[in-house]
């Protein structure tokens, strides 16, 4: 299992790196060809698409869990039963979501889109209904990859999708404007989703779909688990994708571009953290199936999540005022002021992600949805209220406060209530992370801005020096001792195997 986790971690990091590089290349290209209004409109369209994912009603998590448990039992018939039931289920839900998007396509003014852009939004939604249906059907396969800890497969296919989409954008966007981005998205999805189906059929021939295997009892089992995940998914979508709609309604479409530059940079960095934290959900599920005590492992995972979060976010926080003007232009420098707020919010997520994994594995997730909904409500209300006085910065302020309430107040209470785990290691490491991130980060950021020259070479030099120093400091100050011991043992094992390998070569 360790080998699979390490392999999956490596490939998911590679996937995030590919997505980051492509985003860094595409963003200035798209802003140049679409303009600030056009690019802001594209971000708004993508955000709205994500809203319709809530129609999956939490079933992807339930499918992943049921497949994991069936594999642990060695019951291949049950695996196929879950798989067949989930295909029928997701196809029906995909049609429902696509229908909702078609309805919204008739009323684009609900999103605050200015009149001349309404027809563009309508036609984009028409075409993108295909993406929604495909995406729902692929949930069946994603759950299977996760259950067998083959995240590396999903990561490689995701990277291929991003590369194909980028090529499509570079080819189609100059001729077709925003519809070029739509065409590139649909073409990339069609190719990679077909490959997913081919890969499963070739490598897992025992995984089959049959109408006779569609089970009402299996559906009831999935629904029983997922019914409390629905609100959690809705709240997660609100937290992640409501800001572009808020910005459009309060300001204008062009302001979405400024806001999304900071938000998407932070999101890409957070995805590196999620590449690790997301791997442990099926591991916790297996531990529950075997009756293993999870407290020690939980605190080790939490320390690892916080370590990775601070290690990756601190360079972004320090160097973003140098990077953003070089990347997209001086006019977007104010976006750097928003990043500090997003960093705090994602640090809260890193501290609380392990709690979600534990409670989902135990099926004690009933109140997780309440926690996320309360956080989402706090986020939206504060964003709207603070935007009146602080502009875009006010919207950015509401996000981390909502995450703090949901992740470090309510979810920690739920962990204590259901599991009786100690909470002080979470709060202690979170406080240490804040001190390191802002206590050290802000003075370094000020010094860098004062003495650095503007240019890619200077930025690269600072990045090369800062990242290993930050990683080393966080290793000693944030990582759990058990994680350090495991990393040390892995390094020792790797070193001891080197002479043998050389001997074989000779």
Coordinates of C-alpha atoms in Angstrom, one line a residue:
X1 CA 0.0 0.0 0.0
X2 CA 2.9 2.4 0.8
X3 CA 4.2 1.9 -2.7
X4 CA 0.8 2.7 -4.3
X5 CA 0.5 5.8 -2.1
X6 CA 4.0 7.1 -3.0
X7 CA 3.4 6.4 -6.7
X8 CA 0.0 8.1 -6.6
X9 CA 1.5 11.1 -4.7
X10 CA 4.2 11.5 -7.3
X11 CA 1.9 11.4 -10.2
X12 CA -0.7 13.7 -8.6
X13 CA 2.1 16.2 -7.9
X14 CA 3.1 15.8 -11.6
X15 CA -0.5 16.4 -12.6
X16 CA -0.8 19.5 -10.5
X17 CA 2.5 20.8 -11.9
X18 CA 1.3 20.2 -15.5
X19 CA -2.0 22.0 -14.7
X20 CA -0.1 24.9 -13.1
X21 CA 2.2 25.4 -16.0
X22 CA -0.6 25.2 -18.5
X23 CA -2.7 27.7 -16.5
X24 CA 0.3 30.1 -16.3
X25 CA 0.7 29.9 -20.0
X26 CA -3.0 30.1 -20.9
X27 CA -4.1 32.9 -18.6
X28 CA -2.2 35.8 -20.3
X29 CA -2.9 34.3 -23.7
X30 CA -6.7 34.2 -23.0
X31 CA -6.7 37.7 -21.4
X32 CA -4.9 39.1 -24.5
X33 CA -7.4 37.5 -27.0
X34 CA -10.6 37.8 -25.0
X35 CA -9.9 41.0 -23.0
X36 CA -10.6 41.4 -19.3
X37 CA -14.4 41.3 -19.9
X38 CA -14.2 38.2 -22.1
X39 CA -11.8 36.3 -19.7
X40 CA -14.0 37.2 -16.7
X41 CA -17.0 35.9 -18.6
X42 CA -15.2 32.6 -19.2
X43 CA -14.3 32.3 -15.5
X44 CA -18.0 33.0 -14.7
X45 CA -19.2 30.3 -17.1
X46 CA -16.8 27.7 -15.6
X47 CA -17.9 28.6 -12.1
X48 CA -21.6 28.1 -13.1
X49 CA -20.8 24.7 -14.6
X50 CA -19.4 23.6 -11.2
X51 CA -22.6 24.6 -9.5
X52 CA -24.4 21.9 -11.4
X53 CA -22.1 19.2 -10.0
X54 CA -24.1 19.4 -6.8
X55 CA -26.8 17.4 -8.6
X56 CA -24.5 14.4 -8.2
X57 CA -26.0 14.4 -4.6
X58 CA -22.9 13.1 -2.9
X59 CA -23.0 9.8 -4.7
X60 CA -19.4 9.8 -5.9
X61 CA -18.1 9.6 -2.3
X62 CA -20.6 6.8 -1.6
X63 CA -19.6 4.9 -4.7
X64 CA -16.0 5.1 -3.8
X65 CA -16.6 3.9 -0.3
X66 CA -18.8 1.0 -1.3
X67 CA -16.4 -0.2 -4.0
X68 CA -13.5 0.1 -1.4
X69 CA -15.5 -2.0 1.1
X70 CA -16.5 -4.6 -1.6
X71 CA -12.8 -5.0 -2.7
X72 CA -11.8 -5.4 1.0
X73 CA -14.3 -8.2 1.2
X74 CA -13.1 -9.7 -2.1
X75 CA -16.6 -9.7 -3.5
X76 CA -16.2 -9.0 -7.2
X77 CA -20.0 -9.5 -7.8
X78 CA -20.7 -6.7 -5.4
X79 CA -18.1 -4.5 -7.1
X80 CA -19.9 -4.9 -10.4
X81 CA -23.3 -4.4 -8.7
X82 CA -22.1 -1.0 -7.3
X83 CA -20.5 -0.1 -10.7
X84 CA -23.6 -0.9 -12.7
X85 CA -26.0 0.8 -10.3
X86 CA -23.8 3.9 -10.3
X87 CA -23.7 4.1 -14.1
X88 CA -27.5 4.1 -14.3
X89 CA -27.7 6.6 -11.4
X90 CA -25.1 9.1 -12.8
X91 CA -26.6 9.0 -16.3
X92 CA -30.0 10.0 -14.9
X93 CA -28.4 12.7 -12.6
X94 CA -26.3 14.0 -15.6
X95 CA -29.5 14.4 -17.7
X96 CA -31.1 16.3 -14.8
X97 CA -28.1 18.6 -14.4
X98 CA -27.9 19.2 -18.1
X99 CA -31.6 20.1 -18.1
X100 CA -31.0 22.6 -15.3
X101 CA -28.2 24.2 -17.3
X102 CA -30.4 24.5 -20.4
X103 CA -33.0 26.3 -18.3
X104 CA -30.4 28.7 -16.9
X105 CA -29.2 29.3 -20.5
X106 CA -32.6 31.1 -21.1
X107 CA -32.0 33.5 -18.3
X108 CA -28.3 34.7 -18.4
X109 CA -29.3 38.0 -16.8
X110 CA -29.7 36.2 -13.5
X111 CA -25.9 36.0 -13.4
X112 CA -25.5 39.7 -13.7
X113 CA -24.1 39.4 -17.3
X114 CA -24.4 42.6 -19.3
X115 CA -26.9 42.6 -22.2
X116 CA -24.4 42.2 -25.2
X117 CA -22.9 39.1 -23.5
X118 CA -26.2 37.3 -22.8
X119 CA -26.4 35.5 -26.1
X120 CA -22.8 34.3 -25.8
X121 CA -23.5 32.8 -22.4
X122 CA -26.6 31.1 -23.7
X123 CA -24.9 29.3 -26.6
X124 CA -21.9 28.4 -24.4
X125 CA -24.3 26.7 -22.0
X126 CA -26.0 24.9 -24.8
X127 CA -22.7 23.3 -25.9
X128 CA -21.4 22.6 -22.4
X129 CA -24.3 20.4 -21.5
X130 CA -22.3 17.6 -23.2
X131 CA -19.5 18.2 -20.8
X132 CA -21.9 17.9 -17.8
X133 CA -23.3 14.5 -19.0
X134 CA -19.8 13.1 -19.7
X135 CA -18.5 14.4 -16.3
X136 CA -21.3 12.7 -14.4
X137 CA -20.7 9.3 -16.1
X138 CA -17.0 9.5 -15.3
X139 CA -17.7 9.6 -11.6
X140 CA -18.2 5.8 -11.7
X141 CA -14.6 5.4 -12.9
X142 CA -13.1 8.0 -10.5
X143 CA -14.5 6.1 -7.6
X144 CA -13.0 2.9 -8.8
X145 CA -9.5 4.4 -9.3
X146 CA -9.7 5.8 -5.7
X147 CA -10.9 2.6 -4.2
X148 CA -7.9 0.6 -5.6
X149 CA -5.5 3.5 -4.7
X150 CA -4.7 4.0 -8.4
X151 CA -4.7 7.8 -8.3
X152 CA -1.8 7.8 -10.7
X153 CA -4.0 6.7 -13.5
X154 CA -6.5 9.5 -12.9
X155 CA -3.7 12.0 -12.6
X156 CA -2.1 11.0 -15.9
X157 CA -5.4 11.2 -17.7
X158 CA -6.2 14.6 -16.1
X159 CA -2.8 15.8 -17.3
X160 CA -3.5 14.6 -20.8
X161 CA -6.8 16.4 -20.7
X162 CA -5.2 19.7 -19.7
X163 CA -2.5 19.4 -22.4
X164 CA -5.1 18.6 -25.1
X165 CA -7.3 21.5 -23.9
X166 CA -4.4 23.9 -24.0
X167 CA -3.5 23.0 -27.6
X168 CA -7.1 23.4 -28.5
X169 CA -7.3 26.8 -26.9
X170 CA -4.1 28.0 -28.7
X171 CA -5.6 26.8 -32.0
X172 CA -9.3 27.7 -31.8
X173 CA -9.4 30.8 -29.5
X174 CA -7.9 33.3 -32.0
X175 CA -10.5 32.3 -34.6
X176 CA -13.6 31.5 -32.6
X177 CA -13.2 33.8 -29.5
X178 CA -14.7 32.3 -26.4
X179 CA -16.4 29.5 -28.4
X180 CA -12.8 28.4 -29.2
X181 CA -12.4 27.7 -25.5
X182 CA -15.7 25.8 -25.5
X183 CA -14.6 23.7 -28.5
X184 CA -11.2 22.9 -26.9
X185 CA -12.8 21.8 -23.7
X186 CA -15.3 19.5 -25.4
X187 CA -12.7 18.0 -27.7
X188 CA -10.3 17.3 -24.8
X189 CA -13.0 15.7 -22.7
X190 CA -14.2 13.5 -25.5
X191 CA -10.7 12.1 -26.1
X192 CA -9.7 11.6 -22.5
X193 CA -13.0 10.1 -21.4
X194 CA -12.9 7.6 -24.2
X195 CA -9.4 6.7 -23.1
X196 CA -10.7 6.2 -19.5
X197 CA -13.2 3.7 -20.8
X198 CA -10.6 1.9 -22.9
X199 CA -8.2 1.7 -20.0
X200 CA -10.7 0.2 -17.6
X201 CA -11.8 -2.4 -20.2
X202 CA -8.2 -3.4 -21.0
X203 CA -6.8 -3.5 -17.5
X204 CA -9.9 -4.5 -15.4
X205 CA -11.8 -6.9 -17.6
X206 CA -13.6 -8.2 -14.5
X207 CA -15.3 -4.8 -14.1
X208 CA -18.5 -5.1 -16.1
X209 CA -21.9 -3.3 -16.6
X210 CA -25.1 -5.2 -16.8
X211 CA -28.7 -4.1 -16.5
X212 CA -29.4 -7.1 -14.4
X213 CA -26.9 -5.9 -11.8
X214 CA -28.6 -2.6 -11.3
X215 CA -29.8 -3.0 -7.7
X216 CA -32.5 -1.2 -5.7
X217 CA -30.8 -2.3 -2.5
X218 CA -27.5 -1.0 -3.7
X219 CA -29.1 2.3 -4.6
X220 CA -30.6 2.5 -1.1
X221 CA -27.2 1.8 0.4
X222 CA -25.6 4.6 -1.7
X223 CA -28.4 7.0 -0.9
X224 CA -28.3 6.2 2.8
X225 CA -24.6 7.2 2.9
X226 CA -24.8 10.1 0.4
X227 CA -27.9 11.9 1.7
X228 CA -25.8 13.8 4.2
X229 CA -23.0 14.5 1.7
X230 CA -25.4 16.4 -0.5
X231 CA -25.5 19.6 1.6
X232 CA -21.7 19.2 2.1
X233 CA -21.2 19.2 -1.7
X234 CA -23.5 22.2 -2.1
X235 CA -21.7 24.1 0.6
X236 CA -18.3 23.2 -0.9
X237 CA -19.4 24.5 -4.3
X238 CA -20.8 27.7 -2.7
X239 CA -17.5 28.3 -1.0
X240 CA -15.4 27.6 -4.1
X241 CA -17.5 29.1 -6.9
X242 CA -19.9 31.7 -5.5
X243 CA -17.3 34.5 -5.5
X244 CA -17.3 35.1 -9.3
X245 CA -21.1 35.5 -9.2
X246 CA -20.9 37.9 -6.2
X247 CA -18.2 39.9 -7.9
X248 CA -20.2 40.1 -11.2
X249 CA -23.4 41.2 -9.4
X250 CA -21.6 43.8 -7.2
X251 CA -19.0 45.1 -9.6
X252 CA -18.7 43.9 -13.2
X253 CA -17.4 41.1 -15.3
X254 CA -13.9 42.7 -15.7
X255 CA -13.5 42.6 -11.9
X256 CA -13.9 38.8 -12.1
X257 CA -10.6 38.7 -14.0
X258 CA -8.7 40.6 -11.2
X259 CA -10.3 38.5 -8.5
X260 CA -9.7 35.2 -10.4
X261 CA -6.0 35.9 -10.9
X262 CA -5.4 35.8 -7.1
X263 CA -8.0 33.0 -6.5
X264 CA -6.7 30.7 -9.2
X265 CA -3.1 31.1 -8.2
X266 CA -4.1 30.1 -4.6
X267 CA -6.3 27.3 -5.9
X268 CA -3.4 25.8 -7.9
X269 CA -1.1 25.8 -4.9
X270 CA -3.9 24.3 -2.7
X271 CA -4.3 21.6 -5.3
X272 CA -0.8 20.4 -4.5
X273 CA -1.9 20.0 -0.9
X274 CA -5.0 18.2 -2.0
X275 CA -2.9 15.9 -4.1
X276 CA -1.7 14.4 -0.8
X277 CA -4.7 14.8 1.6
X278 CA -7.1 13.3 -0.9
X279 CA -5.1 10.1 -1.1
X280 CA -5.9 9.1 2.5
X281 CA -9.7 8.9 2.3
X282 CA -9.7 5.2 1.1
X283 CA -6.9 4.5 3.6
X284 CA -9.1 5.7 6.5
X285 CA -12.0 3.6 5.0
X286 CA -9.8 0.5 5.0
X287 CA -8.7 1.2 8.6
X288 CA -12.4 1.4 9.7
X289 CA -13.1 -1.9 7.9
X290 CA -10.3 -3.5 9.8
X291 CA -11.2 -1.9 13.1
X292 CA -7.9 -0.1 13.4
X293 CA -7.4 2.8 15.8
X294 CA -6.9 5.9 13.6
X295 CA -6.0 8.7 16.1
X296 CA -2.2 8.5 15.7
X297 CA -2.4 8.2 11.9
X298 CA -4.9 11.1 11.8
X299 CA -2.6 13.5 13.6
X300 CA 0.3 12.4 11.3
X301 CA -1.8 13.1 8.2
X302 CA -2.9 16.5 9.6
X303 CA 0.7 17.5 10.3
X304 CA 1.6 16.5 6.8
X305 CA -1.2 18.5 5.2
X306 CA -0.3 21.6 7.2
X307 CA 3.4 21.2 6.4
X308 CA 2.7 20.9 2.6
X309 CA 0.3 23.8 2.8
X310 CA 2.7 26.3 4.4
X311 CA 5.7 25.1 2.3
X312 CA 3.9 25.8 -0.9
X313 CA 1.8 28.8 0.1
X314 CA 4.6 30.8 1.7
X315 CA 6.6 31.3 -1.5
X316 CA 3.4 32.4 -3.2
X317 CA 2.6 34.9 -0.5
X318 CA 6.1 36.3 -0.5
X319 CA 6.7 36.4 -4.3
X320 CA 3.3 37.1 -5.8
X321 CA 3.9 40.9 -6.0
X322 CA 6.9 40.2 -8.2
X323 CA 5.2 37.4 -10.2
X324 CA 1.8 38.8 -11.1
X325 CA 3.1 42.0 -13.0
X326 CA 5.6 39.8 -14.9
X327 CA 2.9 37.2 -15.7
X328 CA -0.2 39.2 -16.7
X329 CA 0.8 42.9 -16.4
X330 CA 1.2 45.7 -14.0
X331 CA -2.5 46.5 -14.1
X332 CA -3.2 43.3 -12.2
X333 CA -0.7 44.0 -9.3
X334 CA -3.6 44.7 -6.8
X335 CA -4.5 41.0 -7.1
X336 CA -1.4 40.2 -5.0
X337 CA -3.1 41.9 -2.0
X338 CA -5.9 39.3 -2.1
X339 CA -3.6 36.3 -1.9
X340 CA -2.9 36.7 1.8
X341 CA -6.6 36.1 2.6
X342 CA -6.9 33.1 0.4
X343 CA -3.8 31.6 2.0
X344 CA -5.4 31.7 5.4
X345 CA -8.5 30.1 4.1
X346 CA -6.7 27.2 2.5
X347 CA -4.6 26.7 5.6
X348 CA -7.9 26.2 7.5
X349 CA -8.9 23.6 4.9
X350 CA -5.5 21.8 5.3
X351 CA -6.0 21.6 9.1
X352 CA -9.6 20.3 8.8
X353 CA -9.3 17.9 5.8
X354 CA -8.2 15.0 7.9
X355 CA -11.3 15.4 10.0
X356 CA -13.5 15.0 7.0
X357 CA -11.7 11.9 5.9
X358 CA -12.1 10.2 9.3
X359 CA -15.8 11.1 9.7
X360 CA -16.6 10.0 6.1
X361 CA -14.8 6.7 6.7
X362 CA -16.8 6.1 9.8
X363 CA -20.1 7.2 8.2
X364 CA -20.3 9.8 11.0
X365 CA -20.6 12.6 8.4
X366 CA -24.2 13.6 9.1
X367 CA -23.2 17.0 10.6
X368 CA -20.3 17.7 8.2
X369 CA -22.9 19.1 5.8
X370 CA -24.1 21.5 8.6
X371 CA -20.6 22.6 9.2
X372 CA -20.0 23.4 5.6
X373 CA -23.3 25.1 5.1
X374 CA -22.7 27.4 8.1
X375 CA -19.2 28.2 6.8
X376 CA -20.7 28.9 3.3
X377 CA -23.4 31.2 4.8
X378 CA -20.8 33.1 6.8
X379 CA -18.6 33.4 3.7
X380 CA -21.3 34.8 1.5
X381 CA -22.9 37.2 3.9
X382 CA -19.5 38.6 5.0
X383 CA -18.3 38.8 1.4
X384 CA -21.4 40.9 0.4
X385 CA -21.2 43.0 3.5
X386 CA -17.5 43.7 3.4
X387 CA -17.5 44.4 -0.4
X388 CA -19.4 47.6 0.2
X389 CA -16.5 49.1 2.2
X390 CA -13.4 47.2 1.0
X391 CA -14.2 46.3 -2.6
X392 CA -12.7 43.1 -4.0
X393 CA -10.6 42.8 -0.8
X394 CA -13.8 42.6 1.2
X395 CA -15.0 39.7 -0.9
X396 CA -11.6 38.0 -0.3
X397 CA -12.0 38.6 3.5
X398 CA -15.2 36.7 3.7
X399 CA -13.7 33.5 2.3
X400 CA -11.2 32.6 5.0
X401 CA -13.5 33.5 7.8
X402 CA -16.1 31.0 6.5
X403 CA -13.5 28.3 6.3
X404 CA -12.2 29.0 9.8
X405 CA -15.7 28.6 11.2
X406 CA -16.4 25.4 9.3
X407 CA -13.0 23.7 9.5
X408 CA -11.5 24.7 12.9
X409 CA -14.6 25.4 15.0
X410 CA -17.4 23.1 14.0
X411 CA -15.5 20.1 12.5
X412 CA -13.1 20.0 15.4
X413 CA -16.1 19.8 17.8
X414 CA -17.5 17.0 15.7
X415 CA -14.2 15.1 15.8
X416 CA -14.1 15.4 19.6
X417 CA -17.7 14.3 19.8
X418 CA -17.5 11.2 17.6
X419 CA -13.9 10.0 18.1
X420 CA -12.6 11.6 21.3
X421 CA -9.4 12.5 19.5
X422 CA -7.1 15.1 21.0
X423 CA -7.6 18.6 19.5
X424 CA -4.6 20.4 20.9
X425 CA -2.1 19.0 18.2
X426 CA -4.4 20.5 15.5
X427 CA -4.6 23.9 17.1
X428 CA -0.9 24.0 18.1
X429 CA 0.3 23.2 14.5
X430 CA -2.2 25.6 13.0
X431 CA -0.9 28.4 15.3
X432 CA 2.7 27.5 14.5
X433 CA 1.8 27.6 10.8
X434 CA 0.3 31.1 11.1
X435 CA 3.4 32.4 12.9
X436 CA 5.7 30.9 10.3
X437 CA 3.5 32.0 7.3
X438 CA 2.8 35.6 8.4
X439 CA 5.4 36.3 11.1
X440 CA 8.3 35.3 8.9
X441 CA 6.6 35.7 5.5
X442 CA 5.5 39.3 5.8
X443 CA 9.0 40.7 6.8
X444 CA 10.6 38.6 4.0
X445 CA 8.0 39.8 1.5
X446 CA 8.7 43.5 2.5
X447 CA 12.4 43.0 2.2
X448 CA 12.1 41.3 -1.2
X449 CA 9.9 44.1 -2.6
X450 CA 12.4 46.7 -1.3
X451 CA 15.6 45.3 -2.6
X452 CA 14.7 43.0 -5.6
X453 CA 15.0 44.0 -9.2
X454 CA 11.9 43.5 -11.4
X455 CA 12.5 40.6 -13.8
X456 CA 12.2 36.8 -14.3
X457 CA 15.8 36.1 -13.3
X458 CA 15.4 37.9 -10.0
X459 CA 12.1 36.1 -9.3
X460 CA 13.6 32.7 -10.1
X461 CA 16.6 33.3 -7.9
X462 CA 14.5 34.2 -4.9
X463 CA 12.3 31.2 -5.5
X464 CA 15.2 28.8 -5.8
X465 CA 16.7 30.1 -2.5
X466 CA 13.4 30.5 -0.5
X467 CA 11.6 27.2 -1.3
X468 CA 14.2 24.8 0.2
X469 CA 14.8 27.0 3.2
X470 CA 11.0 27.2 3.9
X471 CA 10.7 23.5 3.4
X472 CA 13.5 22.8 5.8
X473 CA 12.2 25.1 8.5
X474 CA 8.7 23.7 8.2
X475 CA 10.1 20.1 8.4
X476 CA 11.5 20.8 11.8
X477 CA 8.7 22.9 13.2
X478 CA 5.5 21.5 11.7
X479 CA 5.9 17.8 10.9
X480 CA 4.8 15.1 13.4
X481 CA 7.7 13.1 14.8
X482 CA 6.2 9.8 13.5
X483 CA 6.1 11.3 9.9
X484 CA 9.8 12.3 10.2
X485 CA 10.7 8.8 11.4
X486 CA 8.9 7.2 8.4
X487 CA 10.5 9.6 5.9
X488 CA 13.9 8.9 7.5
X489 CA 13.3 5.1 7.3
X490 CA 12.3 5.5 3.6
X491 CA 15.4 7.5 2.9
X492 CA 17.6 4.9 4.6
X493 CA 16.0 2.1 2.7
X494 CA 16.6 3.9 -0.5
X495 CA 20.2 4.6 0.2
X496 CA 20.9 0.9 1.3
X497 CA 19.4 -0.3 -2.0
X498 CA 21.8 1.8 -4.1
X499 CA 24.9 -0.4 -4.0
X500 CA 22.9 -3.5 -4.8
X501 CA 21.4 -1.7 -7.9
X502 CA 24.9 -0.7 -9.0
X503 CA 26.1 -4.3 -8.5
X504 CA 23.4 -5.6 -10.7
X505 CA 24.2 -3.1 -13.5
X506 CA 27.8 -4.1 -13.4

